[in-house]
CSV table of N, CA and C in Angstrom, one decimal:
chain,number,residue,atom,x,y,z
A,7,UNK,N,66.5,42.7,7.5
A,7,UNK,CA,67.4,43.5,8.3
A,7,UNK,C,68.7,43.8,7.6
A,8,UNK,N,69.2,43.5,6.5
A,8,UNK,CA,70.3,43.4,6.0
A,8,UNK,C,71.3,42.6,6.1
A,9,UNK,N,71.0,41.6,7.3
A,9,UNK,CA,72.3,40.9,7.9
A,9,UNK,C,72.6,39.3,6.6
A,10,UNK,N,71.4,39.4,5.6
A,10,UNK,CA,71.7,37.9,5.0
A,10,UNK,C,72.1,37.7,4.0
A,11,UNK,N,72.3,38.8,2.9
A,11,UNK,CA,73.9,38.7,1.9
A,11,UNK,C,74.9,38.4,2.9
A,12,UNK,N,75.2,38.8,4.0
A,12,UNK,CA,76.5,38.4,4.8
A,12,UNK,C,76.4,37.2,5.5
A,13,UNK,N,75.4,37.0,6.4
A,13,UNK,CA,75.3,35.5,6.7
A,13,UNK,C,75.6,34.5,5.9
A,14,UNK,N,75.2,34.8,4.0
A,14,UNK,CA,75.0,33.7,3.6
A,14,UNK,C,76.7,33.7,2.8
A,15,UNK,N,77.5,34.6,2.7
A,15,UNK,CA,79.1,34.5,2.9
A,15,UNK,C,79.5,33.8,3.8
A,16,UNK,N,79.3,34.5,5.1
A,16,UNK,CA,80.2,33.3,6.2
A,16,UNK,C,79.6,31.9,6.1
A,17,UNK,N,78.2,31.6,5.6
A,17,UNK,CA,78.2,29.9,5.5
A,17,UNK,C,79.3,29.8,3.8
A,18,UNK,N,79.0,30.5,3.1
A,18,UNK,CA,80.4,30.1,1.9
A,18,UNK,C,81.6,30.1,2.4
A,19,UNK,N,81.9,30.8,3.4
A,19,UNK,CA,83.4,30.8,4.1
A,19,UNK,C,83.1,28.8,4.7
A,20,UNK,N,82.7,29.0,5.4
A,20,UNK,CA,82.4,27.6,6.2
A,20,UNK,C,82.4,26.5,5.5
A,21,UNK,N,81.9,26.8,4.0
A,21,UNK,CA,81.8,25.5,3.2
A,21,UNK,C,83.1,25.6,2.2
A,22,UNK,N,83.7,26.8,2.7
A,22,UNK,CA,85.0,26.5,1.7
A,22,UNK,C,85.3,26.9,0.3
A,23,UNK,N,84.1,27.7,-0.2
A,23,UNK,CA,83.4,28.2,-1.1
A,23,UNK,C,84.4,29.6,-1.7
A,24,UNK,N,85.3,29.9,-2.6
A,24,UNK,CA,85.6,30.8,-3.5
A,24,UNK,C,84.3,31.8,-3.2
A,25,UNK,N,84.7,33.5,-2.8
A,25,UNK,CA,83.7,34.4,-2.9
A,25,UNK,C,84.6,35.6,-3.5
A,26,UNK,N,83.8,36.1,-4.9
A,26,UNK,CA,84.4,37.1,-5.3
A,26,UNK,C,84.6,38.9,-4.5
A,27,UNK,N,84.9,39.0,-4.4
A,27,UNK,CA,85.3,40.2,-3.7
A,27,UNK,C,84.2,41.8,-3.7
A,28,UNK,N,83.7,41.4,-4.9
A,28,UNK,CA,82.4,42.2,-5.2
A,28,UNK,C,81.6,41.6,-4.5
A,29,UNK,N,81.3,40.7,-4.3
A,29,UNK,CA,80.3,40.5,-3.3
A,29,UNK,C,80.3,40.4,-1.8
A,30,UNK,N,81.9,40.6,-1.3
A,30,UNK,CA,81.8,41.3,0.0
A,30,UNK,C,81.9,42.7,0.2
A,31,UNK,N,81.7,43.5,-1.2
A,31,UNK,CA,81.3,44.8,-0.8
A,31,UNK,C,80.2,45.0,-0.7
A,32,UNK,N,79.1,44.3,-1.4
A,32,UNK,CA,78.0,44.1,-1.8
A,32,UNK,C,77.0,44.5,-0.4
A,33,UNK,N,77.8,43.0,0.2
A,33,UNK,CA,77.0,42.8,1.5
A,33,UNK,C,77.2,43.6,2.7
A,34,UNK,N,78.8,43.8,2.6
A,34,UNK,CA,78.7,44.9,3.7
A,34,UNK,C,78.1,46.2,3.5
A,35,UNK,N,78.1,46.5,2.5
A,35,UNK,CA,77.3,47.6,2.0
A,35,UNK,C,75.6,47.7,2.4
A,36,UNK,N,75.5,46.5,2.4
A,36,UNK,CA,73.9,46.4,2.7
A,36,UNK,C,73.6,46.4,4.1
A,37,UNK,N,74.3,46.0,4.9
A,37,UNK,CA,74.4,45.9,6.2
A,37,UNK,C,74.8,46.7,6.9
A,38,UNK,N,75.5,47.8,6.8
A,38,UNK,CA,75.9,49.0,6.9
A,38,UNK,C,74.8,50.1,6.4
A,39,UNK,N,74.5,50.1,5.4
A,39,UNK,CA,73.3,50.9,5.3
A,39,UNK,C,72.1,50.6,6.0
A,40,UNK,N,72.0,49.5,6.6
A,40,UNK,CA,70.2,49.1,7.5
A,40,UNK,C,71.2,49.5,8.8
A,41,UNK,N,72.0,49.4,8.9
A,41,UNK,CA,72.6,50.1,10.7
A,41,UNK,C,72.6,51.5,10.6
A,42,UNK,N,72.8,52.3,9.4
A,42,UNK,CA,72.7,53.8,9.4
A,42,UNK,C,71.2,54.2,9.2
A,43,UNK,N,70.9,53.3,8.9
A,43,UNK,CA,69.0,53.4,8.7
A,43,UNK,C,68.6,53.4,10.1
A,44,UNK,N,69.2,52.4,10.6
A,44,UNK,CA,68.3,51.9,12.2
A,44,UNK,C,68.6,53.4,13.3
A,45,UNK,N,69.9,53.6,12.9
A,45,UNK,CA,70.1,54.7,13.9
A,45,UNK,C,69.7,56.1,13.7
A,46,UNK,N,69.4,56.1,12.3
A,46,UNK,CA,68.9,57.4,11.8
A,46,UNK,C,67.1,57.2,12.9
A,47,UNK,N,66.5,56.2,12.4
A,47,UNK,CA,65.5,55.9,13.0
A,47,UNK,C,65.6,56.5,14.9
A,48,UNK,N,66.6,55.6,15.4
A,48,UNK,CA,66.3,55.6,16.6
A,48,UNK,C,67.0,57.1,17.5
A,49,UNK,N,67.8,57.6,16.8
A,49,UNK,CA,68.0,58.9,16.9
A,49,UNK,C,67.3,60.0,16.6
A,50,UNK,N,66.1,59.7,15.8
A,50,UNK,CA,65.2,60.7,15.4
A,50,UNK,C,65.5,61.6,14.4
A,51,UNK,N,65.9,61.3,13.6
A,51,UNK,CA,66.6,62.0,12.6
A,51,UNK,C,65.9,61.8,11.0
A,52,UNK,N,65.3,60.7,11.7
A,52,UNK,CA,64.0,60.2,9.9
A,52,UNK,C,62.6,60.8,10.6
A,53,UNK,N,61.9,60.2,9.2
A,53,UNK,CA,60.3,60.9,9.4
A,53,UNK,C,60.4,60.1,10.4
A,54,UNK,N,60.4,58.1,10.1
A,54,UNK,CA,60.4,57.8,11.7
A,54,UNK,C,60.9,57.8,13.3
A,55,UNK,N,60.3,58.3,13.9
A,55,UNK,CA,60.9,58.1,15.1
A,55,UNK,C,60.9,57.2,16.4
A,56,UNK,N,61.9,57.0,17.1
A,56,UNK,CA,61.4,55.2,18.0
A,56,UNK,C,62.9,55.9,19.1
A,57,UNK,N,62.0,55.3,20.1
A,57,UNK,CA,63.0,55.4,21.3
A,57,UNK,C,63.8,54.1,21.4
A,58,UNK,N,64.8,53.7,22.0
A,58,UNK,CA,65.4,52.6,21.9
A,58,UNK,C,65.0,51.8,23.4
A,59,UNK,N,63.5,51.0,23.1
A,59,UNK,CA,63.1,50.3,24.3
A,59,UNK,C,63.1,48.9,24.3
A,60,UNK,N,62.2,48.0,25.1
A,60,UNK,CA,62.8,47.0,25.1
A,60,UNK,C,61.8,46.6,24.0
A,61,UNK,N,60.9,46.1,23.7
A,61,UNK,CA,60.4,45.8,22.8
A,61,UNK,C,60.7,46.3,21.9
A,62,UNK,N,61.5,47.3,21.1
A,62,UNK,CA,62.3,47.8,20.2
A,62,UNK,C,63.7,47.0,19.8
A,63,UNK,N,64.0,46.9,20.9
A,63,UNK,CA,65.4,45.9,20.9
A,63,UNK,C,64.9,44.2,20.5
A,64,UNK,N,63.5,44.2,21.0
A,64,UNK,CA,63.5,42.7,20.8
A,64,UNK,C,63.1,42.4,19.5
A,65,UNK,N,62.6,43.4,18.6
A,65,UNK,CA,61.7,43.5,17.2
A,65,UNK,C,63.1,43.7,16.7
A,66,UNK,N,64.5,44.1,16.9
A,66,UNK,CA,65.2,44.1,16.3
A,66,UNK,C,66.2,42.9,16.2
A,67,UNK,N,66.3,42.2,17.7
A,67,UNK,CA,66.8,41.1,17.6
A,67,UNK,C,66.1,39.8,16.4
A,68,UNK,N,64.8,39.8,16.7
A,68,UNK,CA,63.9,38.9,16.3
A,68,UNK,C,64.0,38.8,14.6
A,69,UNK,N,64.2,40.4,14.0
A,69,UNK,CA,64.2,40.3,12.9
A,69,UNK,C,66.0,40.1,11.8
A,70,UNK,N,66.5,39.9,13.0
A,70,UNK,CA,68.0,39.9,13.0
A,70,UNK,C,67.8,37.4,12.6
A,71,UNK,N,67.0,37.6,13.8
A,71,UNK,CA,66.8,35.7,13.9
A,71,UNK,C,66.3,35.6,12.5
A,72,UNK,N,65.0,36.1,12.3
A,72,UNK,CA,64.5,36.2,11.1
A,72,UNK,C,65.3,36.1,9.5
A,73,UNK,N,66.1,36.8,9.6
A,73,UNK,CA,67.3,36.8,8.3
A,73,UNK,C,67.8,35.5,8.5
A,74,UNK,N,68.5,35.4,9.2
A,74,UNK,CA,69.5,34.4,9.7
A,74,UNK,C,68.7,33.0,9.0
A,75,UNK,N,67.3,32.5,10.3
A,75,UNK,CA,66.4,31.7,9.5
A,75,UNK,C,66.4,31.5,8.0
A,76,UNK,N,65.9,32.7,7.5
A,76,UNK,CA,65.6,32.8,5.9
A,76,UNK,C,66.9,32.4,4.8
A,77,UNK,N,68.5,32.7,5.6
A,77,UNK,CA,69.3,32.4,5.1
A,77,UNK,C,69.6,30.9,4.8
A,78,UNK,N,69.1,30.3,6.3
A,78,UNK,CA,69.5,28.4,6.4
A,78,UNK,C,68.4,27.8,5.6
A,79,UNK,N,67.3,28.4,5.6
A,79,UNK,CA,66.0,27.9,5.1
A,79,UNK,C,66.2,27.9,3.2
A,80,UNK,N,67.4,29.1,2.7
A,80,UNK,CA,67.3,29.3,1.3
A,80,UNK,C,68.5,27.8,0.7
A,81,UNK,N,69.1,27.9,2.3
A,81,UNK,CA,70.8,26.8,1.7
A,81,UNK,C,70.0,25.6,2.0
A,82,UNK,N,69.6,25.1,2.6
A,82,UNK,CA,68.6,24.1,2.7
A,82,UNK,C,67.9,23.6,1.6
A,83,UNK,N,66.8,24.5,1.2
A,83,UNK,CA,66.2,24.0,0.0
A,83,UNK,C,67.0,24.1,-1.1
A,84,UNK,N,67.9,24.6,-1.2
A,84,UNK,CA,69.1,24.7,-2.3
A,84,UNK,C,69.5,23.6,-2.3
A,85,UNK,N,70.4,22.7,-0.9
A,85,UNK,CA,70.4,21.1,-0.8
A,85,UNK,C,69.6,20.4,-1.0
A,86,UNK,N,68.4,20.8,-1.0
A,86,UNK,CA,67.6,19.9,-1.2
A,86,UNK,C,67.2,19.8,-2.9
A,87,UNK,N,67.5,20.6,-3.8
A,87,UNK,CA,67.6,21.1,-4.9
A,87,UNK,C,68.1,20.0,-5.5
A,88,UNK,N,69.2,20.1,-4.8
A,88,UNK,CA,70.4,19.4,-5.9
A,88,UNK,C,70.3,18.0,-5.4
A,89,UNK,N,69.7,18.0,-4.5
A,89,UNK,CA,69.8,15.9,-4.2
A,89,UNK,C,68.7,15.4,-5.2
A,90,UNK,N,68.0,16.2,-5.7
A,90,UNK,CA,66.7,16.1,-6.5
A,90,UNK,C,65.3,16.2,-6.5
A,91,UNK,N,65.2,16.9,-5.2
A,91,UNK,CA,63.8,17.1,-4.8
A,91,UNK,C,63.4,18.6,-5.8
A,92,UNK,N,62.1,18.0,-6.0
A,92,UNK,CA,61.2,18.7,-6.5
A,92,UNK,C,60.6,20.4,-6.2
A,93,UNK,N,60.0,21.4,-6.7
A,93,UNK,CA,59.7,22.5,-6.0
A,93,UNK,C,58.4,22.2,-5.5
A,94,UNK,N,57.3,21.2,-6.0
A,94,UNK,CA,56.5,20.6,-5.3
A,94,UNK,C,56.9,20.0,-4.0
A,95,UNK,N,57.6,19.1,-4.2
A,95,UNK,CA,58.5,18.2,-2.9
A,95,UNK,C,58.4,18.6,-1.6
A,96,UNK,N,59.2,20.4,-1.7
A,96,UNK,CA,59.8,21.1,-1.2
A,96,UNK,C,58.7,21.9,-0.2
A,97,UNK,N,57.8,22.4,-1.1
A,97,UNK,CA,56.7,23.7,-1.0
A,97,UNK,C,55.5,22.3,0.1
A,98,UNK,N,55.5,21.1,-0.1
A,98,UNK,CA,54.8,20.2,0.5
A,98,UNK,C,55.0,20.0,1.3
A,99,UNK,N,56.3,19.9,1.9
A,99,UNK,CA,57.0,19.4,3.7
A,99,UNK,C,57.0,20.5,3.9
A,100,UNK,N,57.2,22.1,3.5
A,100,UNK,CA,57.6,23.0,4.0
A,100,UNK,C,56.1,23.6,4.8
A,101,UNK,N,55.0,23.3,3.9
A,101,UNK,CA,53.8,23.8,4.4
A,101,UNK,C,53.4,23.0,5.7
A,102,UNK,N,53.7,21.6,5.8
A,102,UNK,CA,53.2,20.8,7.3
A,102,UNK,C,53.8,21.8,8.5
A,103,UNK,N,54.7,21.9,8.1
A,103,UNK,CA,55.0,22.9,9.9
A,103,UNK,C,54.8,24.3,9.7
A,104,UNK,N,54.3,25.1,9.0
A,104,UNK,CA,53.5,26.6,8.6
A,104,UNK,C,52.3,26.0,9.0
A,105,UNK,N,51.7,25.3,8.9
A,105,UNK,CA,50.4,24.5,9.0
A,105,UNK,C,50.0,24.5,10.5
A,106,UNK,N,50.8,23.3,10.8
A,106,UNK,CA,50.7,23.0,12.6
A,106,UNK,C,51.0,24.3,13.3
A,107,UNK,N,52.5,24.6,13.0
A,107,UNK,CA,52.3,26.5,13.7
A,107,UNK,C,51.7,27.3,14.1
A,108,UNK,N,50.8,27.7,12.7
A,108,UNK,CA,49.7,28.5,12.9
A,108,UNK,C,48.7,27.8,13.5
A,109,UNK,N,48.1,26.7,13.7
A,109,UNK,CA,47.1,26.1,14.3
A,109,UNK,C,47.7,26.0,16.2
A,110,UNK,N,49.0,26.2,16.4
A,110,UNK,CA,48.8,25.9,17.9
A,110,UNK,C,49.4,27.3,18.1
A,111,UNK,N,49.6,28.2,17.6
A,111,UNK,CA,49.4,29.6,17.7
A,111,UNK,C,48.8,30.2,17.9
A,112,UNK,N,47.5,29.4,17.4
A,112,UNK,CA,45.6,30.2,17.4
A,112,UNK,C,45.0,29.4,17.8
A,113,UNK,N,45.0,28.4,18.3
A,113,UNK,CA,44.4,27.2,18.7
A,113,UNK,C,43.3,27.7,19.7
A,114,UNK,N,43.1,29.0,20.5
A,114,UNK,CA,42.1,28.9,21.4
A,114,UNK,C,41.1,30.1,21.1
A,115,UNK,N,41.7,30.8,19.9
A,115,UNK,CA,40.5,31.6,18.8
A,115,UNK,C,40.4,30.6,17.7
A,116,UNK,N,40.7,30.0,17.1
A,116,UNK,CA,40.7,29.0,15.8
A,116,UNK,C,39.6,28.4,15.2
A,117,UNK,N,38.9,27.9,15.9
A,117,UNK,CA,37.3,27.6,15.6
A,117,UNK,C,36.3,28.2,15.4
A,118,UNK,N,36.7,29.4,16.4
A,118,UNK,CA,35.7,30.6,16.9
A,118,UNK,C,35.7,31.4,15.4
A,119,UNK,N,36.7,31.7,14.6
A,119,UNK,CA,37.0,32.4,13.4
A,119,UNK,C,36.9,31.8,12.2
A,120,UNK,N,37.2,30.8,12.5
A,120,UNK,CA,37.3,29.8,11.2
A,120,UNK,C,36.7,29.7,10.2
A,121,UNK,N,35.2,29.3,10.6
A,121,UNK,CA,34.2,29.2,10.2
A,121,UNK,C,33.5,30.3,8.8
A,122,UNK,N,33.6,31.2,9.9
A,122,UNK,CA,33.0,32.7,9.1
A,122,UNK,C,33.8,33.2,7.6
A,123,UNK,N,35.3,32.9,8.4
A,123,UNK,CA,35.9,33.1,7.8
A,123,UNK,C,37.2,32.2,6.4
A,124,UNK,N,36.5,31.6,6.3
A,124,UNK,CA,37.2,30.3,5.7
A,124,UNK,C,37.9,30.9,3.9
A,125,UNK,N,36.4,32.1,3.1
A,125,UNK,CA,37.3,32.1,2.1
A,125,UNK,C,38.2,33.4,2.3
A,126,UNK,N,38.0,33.7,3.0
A,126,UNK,CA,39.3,34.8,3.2
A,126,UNK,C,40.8,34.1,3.4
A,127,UNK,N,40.3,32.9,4.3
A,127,UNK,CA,41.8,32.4,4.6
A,127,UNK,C,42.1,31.9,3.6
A,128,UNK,N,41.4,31.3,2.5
A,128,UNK,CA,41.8,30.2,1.5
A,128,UNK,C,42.4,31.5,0.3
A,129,UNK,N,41.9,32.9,0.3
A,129,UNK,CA,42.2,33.8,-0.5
A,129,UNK,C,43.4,33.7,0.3
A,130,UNK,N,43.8,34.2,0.8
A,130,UNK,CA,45.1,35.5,1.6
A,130,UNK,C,46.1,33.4,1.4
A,131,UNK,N,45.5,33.0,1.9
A,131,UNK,CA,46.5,31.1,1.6
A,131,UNK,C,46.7,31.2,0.1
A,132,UNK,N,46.1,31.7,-0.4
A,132,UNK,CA,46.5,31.3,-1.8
A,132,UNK,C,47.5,32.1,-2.7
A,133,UNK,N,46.6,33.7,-2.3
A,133,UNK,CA,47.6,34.8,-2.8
A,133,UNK,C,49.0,35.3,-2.1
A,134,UNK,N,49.4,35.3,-0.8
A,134,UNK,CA,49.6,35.9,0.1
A,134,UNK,C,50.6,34.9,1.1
A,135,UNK,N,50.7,33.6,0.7
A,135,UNK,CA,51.5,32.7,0.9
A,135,UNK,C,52.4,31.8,-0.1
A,136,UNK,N,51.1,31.2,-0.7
A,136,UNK,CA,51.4,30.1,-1.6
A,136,UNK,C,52.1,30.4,-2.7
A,137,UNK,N,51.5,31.8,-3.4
A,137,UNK,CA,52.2,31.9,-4.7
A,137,UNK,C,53.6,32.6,-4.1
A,138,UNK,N,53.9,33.8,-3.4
A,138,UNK,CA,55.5,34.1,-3.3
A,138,UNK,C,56.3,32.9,-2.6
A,139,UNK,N,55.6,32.1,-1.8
A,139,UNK,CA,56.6,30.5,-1.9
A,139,UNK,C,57.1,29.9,-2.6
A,140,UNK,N,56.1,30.1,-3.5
A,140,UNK,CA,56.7,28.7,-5.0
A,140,UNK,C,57.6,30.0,-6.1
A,141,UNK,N,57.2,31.2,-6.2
A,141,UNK,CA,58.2,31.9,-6.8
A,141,UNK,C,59.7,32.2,-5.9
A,142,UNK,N,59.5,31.7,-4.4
A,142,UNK,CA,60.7,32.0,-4.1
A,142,UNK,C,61.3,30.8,-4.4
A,143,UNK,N,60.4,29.6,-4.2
A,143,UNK,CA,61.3,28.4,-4.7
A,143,UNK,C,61.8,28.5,-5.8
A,144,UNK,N,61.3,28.9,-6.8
A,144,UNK,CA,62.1,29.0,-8.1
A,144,UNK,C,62.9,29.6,-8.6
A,145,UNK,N,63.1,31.1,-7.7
A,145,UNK,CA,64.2,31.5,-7.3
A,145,UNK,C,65.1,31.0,-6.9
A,146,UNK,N,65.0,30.0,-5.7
A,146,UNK,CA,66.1,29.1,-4.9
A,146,UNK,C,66.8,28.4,-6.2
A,147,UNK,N,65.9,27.3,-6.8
A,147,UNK,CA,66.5,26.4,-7.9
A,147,UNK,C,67.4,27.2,-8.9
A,148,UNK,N,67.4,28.6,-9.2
A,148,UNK,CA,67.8,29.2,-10.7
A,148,UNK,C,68.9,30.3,-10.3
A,149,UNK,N,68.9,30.7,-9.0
A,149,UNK,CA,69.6,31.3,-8.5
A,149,UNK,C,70.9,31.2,-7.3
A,150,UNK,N,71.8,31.6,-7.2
A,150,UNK,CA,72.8,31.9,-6.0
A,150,UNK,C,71.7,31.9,-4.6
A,151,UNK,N,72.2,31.8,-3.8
A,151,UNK,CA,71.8,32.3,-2.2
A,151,UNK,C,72.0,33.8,-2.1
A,152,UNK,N,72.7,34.4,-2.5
A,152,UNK,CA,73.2,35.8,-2.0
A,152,UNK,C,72.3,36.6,-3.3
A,153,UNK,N,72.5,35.4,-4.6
A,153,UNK,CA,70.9,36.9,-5.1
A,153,UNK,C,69.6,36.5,-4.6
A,154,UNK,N,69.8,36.0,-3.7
A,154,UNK,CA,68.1,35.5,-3.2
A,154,UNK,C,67.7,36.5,-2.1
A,155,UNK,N,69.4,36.7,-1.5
A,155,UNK,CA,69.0,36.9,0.0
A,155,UNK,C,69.1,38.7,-0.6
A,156,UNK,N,69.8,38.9,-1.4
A,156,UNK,CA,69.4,40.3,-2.1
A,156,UNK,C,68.3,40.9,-2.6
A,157,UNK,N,67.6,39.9,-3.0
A,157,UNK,CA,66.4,40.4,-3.8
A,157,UNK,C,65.6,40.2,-2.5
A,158,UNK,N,65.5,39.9,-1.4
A,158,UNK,CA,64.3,40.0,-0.5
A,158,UNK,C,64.3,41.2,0.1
């Protein structure tokens, strides 16, 4: 959504954290351009078009929560970085609750599918999860928050 170079400022403001000035143009810049995006959108003024309904509003809120998440989730394993945990460590606890999630999210198709479908999931789990996890972790460990939350 644009909102997480800036989220991930006001947690540096909060932590008391020196931010250079280029990087509050950076961010407002980014966030300002996905609001002149969204409105180009909802005013009908791009190829896409979208009325401003409620399920519109909520796919915008949601992916507003979404950033936000992705921001605590990048400072987090960054803490966790530096106390010493590992990108295995990390990528291990982080899959138990991806794990359970999806299992009580599908829980009443889940067996019904499972079956048939097992190397597909283990493909799309392997390619499609697993590996941009562990390269985002290694992102987290080598990089700032704000080029993380930039490069997504």
């Amino acid at each position: 959504m644009g909102i997480e170079p800036l989220f991930v400022l006001v947690l540096a403001v909060f932590a008391k954290e020196s931010i250079p000035k280029a990087n509050w143009v950076i961010s407002t810049g980014t966030i300002i351009a996905c609001i002149i995006l969204i409105l180009a959108v909802v005013s009908g003024k791009s190829a896409v078009q979208m009325d401003i309904t409620l399920p519109v509003v909520f796919a915008l809120i949601a992916s507003v929560g979404c950033g936000i998440g992705a921001v605590l989730c990048t400072m987090y394993s960054k803490n966790l970085i530096e106390a010493g945990w590992t990108t295995s460590m990390i990528l291990a606890n982080r899959y138990y609750g991806i794990i359970l999630l999806s299992f009580f999210a599908t829980f009443d198709i889940f067996f019904k599918y499972f079956s048939g479908n097992i190397s597909c999931i283990i493909a799309v789990t392997a390619v499609g999860v697993m590996l941009p996890m562990y390269l985002l972790q290694i992102g987290i460990q080598f990089c700032s928050p704000l080029i993380i939350m930039m490069s997504l």
